[in-house]
PDB file of C-alpha atoms in Angstrom:
ATOM      1  CA  UNK A   1      72.573 108.014 129.283  1.00  0.00           C
ATOM      2  CA  UNK A   2      75.757 106.122 128.347  1.00  0.00           C
ATOM      3  CA  UNK A   3      76.454 105.435 124.700  1.00  0.00           C
ATOM      4  CA  UNK A   4      79.159 102.973 123.800  1.00  0.00           C
ATOM      5  CA  UNK A   5      80.607 102.257 120.424  1.00  0.00           C
ATOM      6  CA  UNK A   6      83.618 102.595 118.271  1.00  0.00           C
ATOM      7  CA  UNK A   7      85.441 105.825 117.675  1.00  0.00           C
ATOM      8  CA  UNK A   8      83.904 108.440 115.460  1.00  0.00           C
ATOM      9  CA  UNK A   9      85.980 107.131 112.541  1.00  0.00           C
ATOM     10  CA  UNK A  10      83.998 106.261 109.443  1.00  0.00           C
ATOM     11  CA  UNK A  11      86.233 103.207 109.111  1.00  0.00           C
ATOM     12  CA  UNK A  12      85.245 101.823 112.520  1.00  0.00           C
ATOM     13  CA  UNK A  13      82.445  99.318 112.887  1.00  0.00           C
ATOM     14  CA  UNK A  14      81.086  97.328 115.795  1.00  0.00           C
ATOM     15  CA  UNK A  15      80.182  93.678 115.174  1.00  0.00           C
ATOM     16  CA  UNK A  16      77.341  91.691 116.795  1.00  0.00           C
ATOM     17  CA  UNK A  17      79.615  90.745 119.701  1.00  0.00           C
ATOM     18  CA  UNK A  18      80.328  94.381 120.576  1.00  0.00           C
ATOM     19  CA  UNK A  19      83.868  94.234 119.204  1.00  0.00           C
ATOM     20  CA  UNK A  20      85.110  97.303 117.362  1.00  0.00           C
ATOM     21  CA  UNK A  21      86.928  96.767 114.092  1.00  0.00           C
ATOM     22  CA  UNK A  22      88.905  99.383 112.255  1.00  0.00           C
ATOM     23  CA  UNK A  23      89.757  99.190 108.598  1.00  0.00           C
ATOM     24  CA  UNK A  24      92.903 100.933 107.484  1.00  0.00           C
ATOM     25  CA  UNK A  25      93.862 101.344 103.846  1.00  0.00           C
ATOM     26  CA  UNK A  26      97.639 101.165 103.656  1.00  0.00           C
ATOM     27  CA  UNK A  27      99.712 101.819 100.528  1.00  0.00           C
ATOM     28  CA  UNK A  28     102.074  99.064  99.460  1.00  0.00           C
ATOM     29  CA  UNK A  29     105.757  99.899  99.140  1.00  0.00           C
ATOM     30  CA  UNK A  30     108.677  98.019  97.648  1.00  0.00           C
ATOM     31  CA  UNK A  31     111.747  97.628  99.832  1.00  0.00           C
ATOM     32  CA  UNK A  32     115.354  98.024  98.786  1.00  0.00           C
ATOM     33  CA  UNK A  33     117.242  94.748  98.272  1.00  0.00           C
ATOM     34  CA  UNK A  34     119.750  95.887 100.905  1.00  0.00           C
ATOM     35  CA  UNK A  35     117.057  95.118 103.511  1.00  0.00           C
ATOM     36  CA  UNK A  36     116.710  91.430 102.539  1.00  0.00           C
ATOM     37  CA  UNK A  37     119.382  90.156 104.990  1.00  0.00           C
ATOM     38  CA  UNK A  38     117.706  92.123 107.796  1.00  0.00           C
ATOM     39  CA  UNK A  39     114.258  90.803 106.921  1.00  0.00           C
ATOM     40  CA  UNK A  40     115.537  87.228 106.751  1.00  0.00           C
ATOM     41  CA  UNK A  41     117.295  87.547 110.118  1.00  0.00           C
ATOM     42  CA  UNK A  42     114.255  89.075 111.796  1.00  0.00           C
ATOM     43  CA  UNK A  43     111.924  86.350 110.510  1.00  0.00           C
ATOM     44  CA  UNK A  44     114.422  83.595 111.394  1.00  0.00           C
ATOM     45  CA  UNK A  45     114.924  84.975 114.911  1.00  0.00           C
ATOM     46  CA  UNK A  46     111.212  85.317 115.502  1.00  0.00           C
ATOM     47  CA  UNK A  47     110.373  81.861 114.154  1.00  0.00           C
ATOM     48  CA  UNK A  48     112.293  80.381 117.115  1.00  0.00           C
ATOM     49  CA  UNK A  49     109.835  81.932 119.589  1.00  0.00           C
ATOM     50  CA  UNK A  50     107.092  79.670 120.951  1.00  0.00           C
ATOM     51  CA  UNK A  51     104.367  82.294 120.615  1.00  0.00           C
ATOM     52  CA  UNK A  52     105.063  83.267 117.018  1.00  0.00           C
ATOM     53  CA  UNK A  53     102.670  80.786 115.387  1.00  0.00           C
ATOM     54  CA  UNK A  54      99.945  81.264 117.998  1.00  0.00           C
ATOM     55  CA  UNK A  55      99.221  84.974 117.626  1.00  0.00           C
ATOM     56  CA  UNK A  56      98.479  87.482 114.947  1.00  0.00           C
ATOM     57  CA  UNK A  57     101.642  89.605 114.757  1.00  0.00           C
ATOM     58  CA  UNK A  58     103.135  92.128 112.408  1.00  0.00           C
ATOM     59  CA  UNK A  59     106.419  93.952 112.222  1.00  0.00           C
ATOM     60  CA  UNK A  60     106.760  97.738 112.460  1.00  0.00           C
ATOM     61  CA  UNK A  61     109.769  99.442 110.853  1.00  0.00           C
ATOM     62  CA  UNK A  62     111.013 102.939 111.716  1.00  0.00           C
ATOM     63  CA  UNK A  63     114.026 104.481 110.056  1.00  0.00           C
ATOM     64  CA  UNK A  64     116.152 107.508 110.753  1.00  0.00           C
ATOM     65  CA  UNK A  65     118.921 108.921 108.627  1.00  0.00           C
ATOM     66  CA  UNK A  66     122.167 110.248 110.081  1.00  0.00           C
ATOM     67  CA  UNK A  67     124.434 111.550 107.310  1.00  0.00           C
ATOM     68  CA  UNK A  68     124.904 108.536 104.986  1.00  0.00           C
ATOM     69  CA  UNK A  69     123.764 105.997 107.573  1.00  0.00           C
ATOM     70  CA  UNK A  70     120.257 104.665 108.144  1.00  0.00           C
ATOM     71  CA  UNK A  71     119.214 103.502 111.602  1.00  0.00           C
ATOM     72  CA  UNK A  72     116.568 100.801 111.112  1.00  0.00           C
ATOM     73  CA  UNK A  73     114.392  99.744 114.046  1.00  0.00           C
ATOM     74  CA  UNK A  74     112.100  96.741 113.674  1.00  0.00           C
ATOM     75  CA  UNK A  75     109.617  95.791 116.368  1.00  0.00           C
ATOM     76  CA  UNK A  76     107.218  92.849 116.589  1.00  0.00           C
ATOM     77  CA  UNK A  77     103.759  93.798 117.850  1.00  0.00           C
ATOM     78  CA  UNK A  78     100.367  92.166 118.062  1.00  0.00           C
ATOM     79  CA  UNK A  79      98.277  93.249 115.091  1.00  0.00           C
ATOM     80  CA  UNK A  80      95.356  94.331 117.247  1.00  0.00           C
ATOM     81  CA  UNK A  81      97.481  96.447 119.587  1.00  0.00           C
ATOM     82  CA  UNK A  82      97.904  99.090 116.923  1.00  0.00           C
ATOM     83  CA  UNK A  83      95.265 101.563 115.849  1.00  0.00           C
ATOM     84  CA  UNK A  84      96.949 103.765 113.292  1.00  0.00           C
ATOM     85  CA  UNK A  85     100.505 104.722 112.498  1.00  0.00           C
ATOM     86  CA  UNK A  86     100.831 108.091 110.844  1.00  0.00           C
ATOM     87  CA  UNK A  87     102.118 108.018 107.272  1.00  0.00           C
ATOM     88  CA  UNK A  88     102.008 104.225 107.200  1.00  0.00           C
ATOM     89  CA  UNK A  89     102.999 102.048 104.312  1.00  0.00           C
ATOM     90  CA  UNK A  90     103.541  98.322 104.147  1.00  0.00           C
ATOM     91  CA  UNK A  91     105.084  95.432 102.314  1.00  0.00           C
ATOM     92  CA  UNK A  92     104.837  91.678 102.599  1.00  0.00           C
ATOM     93  CA  UNK A  93     107.994  89.609 102.692  1.00  0.00           C
ATOM     94  CA  UNK A  94     108.001  85.811 103.155  1.00  0.00           C
ATOM     95  CA  UNK A  95     104.322  85.905 104.171  1.00  0.00           C
ATOM     96  CA  UNK A  96     104.999  88.429 106.949  1.00  0.00           C
ATOM     97  CA  UNK A  97     103.414  91.866 107.042  1.00  0.00           C
ATOM     98  CA  UNK A  98     105.794  94.758 107.664  1.00  0.00           C
ATOM     99  CA  UNK A  99     104.271  98.151 108.482  1.00  0.00           C
ATOM    100  CA  UNK A 100     106.593 101.052 107.778  1.00  0.00           C
ATOM    101  CA  UNK A 101     106.394 104.577 109.041  1.00  0.00           C
ATOM    102  CA  UNK A 102     106.999 106.561 105.878  1.00  0.00           C
ATOM    103  CA  UNK A 103     109.172 109.594 106.434  1.00  0.00           C
ATOM    104  CA  UNK A 104     110.652 111.945 103.868  1.00  0.00           C
ATOM    105  CA  UNK A 105     114.100 110.787 104.896  1.00  0.00           C
ATOM    106  CA  UNK A 106     113.614 107.110 103.998  1.00  0.00           C
ATOM    107  CA  UNK A 107     112.405 107.424 100.429  1.00  0.00           C
ATOM    108  CA  UNK A 108     115.613 105.782  99.215  1.00  0.00           C
ATOM    109  CA  UNK A 109     114.859 102.563 101.130  1.00  0.00           C
ATOM    110  CA  UNK A 110     111.144 102.258 100.284  1.00  0.00           C
ATOM    111  CA  UNK A 111     109.500 102.952  96.916  1.00  0.00           C
ATOM    112  CA  UNK A 112     105.766 103.547  96.669  1.00  0.00           C
ATOM    113  CA  UNK A 113     103.402 101.871  94.253  1.00  0.00           C
ATOM    114  CA  UNK A 114      99.811 102.548  93.285  1.00  0.00           C
ATOM    115  CA  UNK A 115      98.557  99.436  95.124  1.00  0.00           C
ATOM    116  CA  UNK A 116      97.218  99.257  98.664  1.00  0.00           C
ATOM    117  CA  UNK A 117      95.791  96.723 101.094  1.00  0.00           C
ATOM    118  CA  UNK A 118      92.914  96.990 103.535  1.00  0.00           C
ATOM    119  CA  UNK A 119      93.922  95.876 107.013  1.00  0.00           C
ATOM    120  CA  UNK A 120      91.231  95.001 109.569  1.00  0.00           C
ATOM    121  CA  UNK A 121      92.181  95.292 113.214  1.00  0.00           C
ATOM    122  CA  UNK A 122      90.254  94.636 116.398  1.00  0.00           C
ATOM    123  CA  UNK A 123      90.565  97.554 118.741  1.00  0.00           C
ATOM    124  CA  UNK A 124      89.593  98.596 122.198  1.00  0.00           C
ATOM    125  CA  UNK A 125      86.743 101.058 122.395  1.00  0.00           C
ATOM    126  CA  UNK A 126      88.935 103.234 124.584  1.00  0.00           C
ATOM    127  CA  UNK A 127      92.345 102.905 122.921  1.00  0.00           C
ATOM    128  CA  UNK A 128      92.731 105.526 120.226  1.00  0.00           C
ATOM    129  CA  UNK A 129      96.493 105.594 119.724  1.00  0.00           C
ATOM    130  CA  UNK A 130      99.340 103.145 119.350  1.00  0.00           C
ATOM    131  CA  UNK A 131     101.130 102.604 122.644  1.00  0.00           C
ATOM    132  CA  UNK A 132     104.725 101.438 122.624  1.00  0.00           C
ATOM    133  CA  UNK A 133     104.879  97.896 123.966  1.00  0.00           C
ATOM    134  CA  UNK A 134     108.402  96.825 124.832  1.00  0.00           C
ATOM    135  CA  UNK A 135     107.431  93.171 125.390  1.00  0.00           C
ATOM    136  CA  UNK A 136     107.847  92.258 121.723  1.00  0.00           C
ATOM    137  CA  UNK A 137     111.049  91.453 119.923  1.00  0.00           C
ATOM    138  CA  UNK A 138     113.146  94.390 118.775  1.00  0.00           C
ATOM    139  CA  UNK A 139     116.079  94.827 116.375  1.00  0.00           C
ATOM    140  CA  UNK A 140     118.223  97.859 115.568  1.00  0.00           C
ATOM    141  CA  UNK A 141     120.480  97.897 112.521  1.00  0.00           C
ATOM    142  CA  UNK A 142     122.765 100.400 110.838  1.00  0.00           C
ATOM    143  CA  UNK A 143     122.860 100.478 107.042  1.00  0.00           C
ATOM    144  CA  UNK A 144     125.686 102.417 105.401  1.00  0.00           C
ATOM    145  CA  UNK A 145     126.884 101.982 101.817  1.00  0.00           C
ATOM    146  CA  UNK A 146     125.046  98.631 101.536  1.00  0.00           C
ATOM    147  CA  UNK A 147     126.860  97.397 104.648  1.00  0.00           C
ATOM    148  CA  UNK A 148     124.626  96.144 107.478  1.00  0.00           C
ATOM    149  CA  UNK A 149     125.493  96.013 111.142  1.00  0.00           C
ATOM    150  CA  UNK A 150     123.278  94.649 113.907  1.00  0.00           C
ATOM    151  CA  UNK A 151     123.434  97.094 116.808  1.00  0.00           C
ATOM    152  CA  UNK A 152     120.910  95.548 119.203  1.00  0.00           C
ATOM    153  CA  UNK A 153     118.345  92.772 119.366  1.00  0.00           C
ATOM    154  CA  UNK A 154     115.998  91.378 121.958  1.00  0.00           C
ATOM    155  CA  UNK A 155     113.805  88.442 120.923  1.00  0.00           C
ATOM    156  CA  UNK A 156     111.057  86.167 122.287  1.00  0.00           C
ATOM    157  CA  UNK A 157     109.825  88.640 124.904  1.00  0.00           C
ATOM    158  CA  UNK A 158     106.068  87.894 124.841  1.00  0.00           C
TER     159      UNK A 158
END
């Protein structure tokens, strides 16, 4: 006997078309104003891409701290290509959803609130983890003493 269905998650449900949907409750965070130029640049860059209006995308932000400098990586991914990011938080800026991987080292850049959103994603029955997809746009910045420097970017790769 073969049984198909969504993962064993309580948050997973299968609709009438056999599509699995996951619901993820994600806490909302506030971002530091020092990130505004980065966010504006990322959205402006991405808005020039032909595919941007046609698909359901979100941005994922990872940060690392080296001494007094933050390395900020932002990647554009399709919303449904992600299952769960550990320690996720989010914020919305200019109608764009940014998912952040919350680490102890980036508490100065992101401040938590008591609010959260419920995000529904379509997922493969077999895919259980986020897989890095280097087709999307990608930006790397350095932030030190409120000074921003673009280190690398690659846009419109889908």
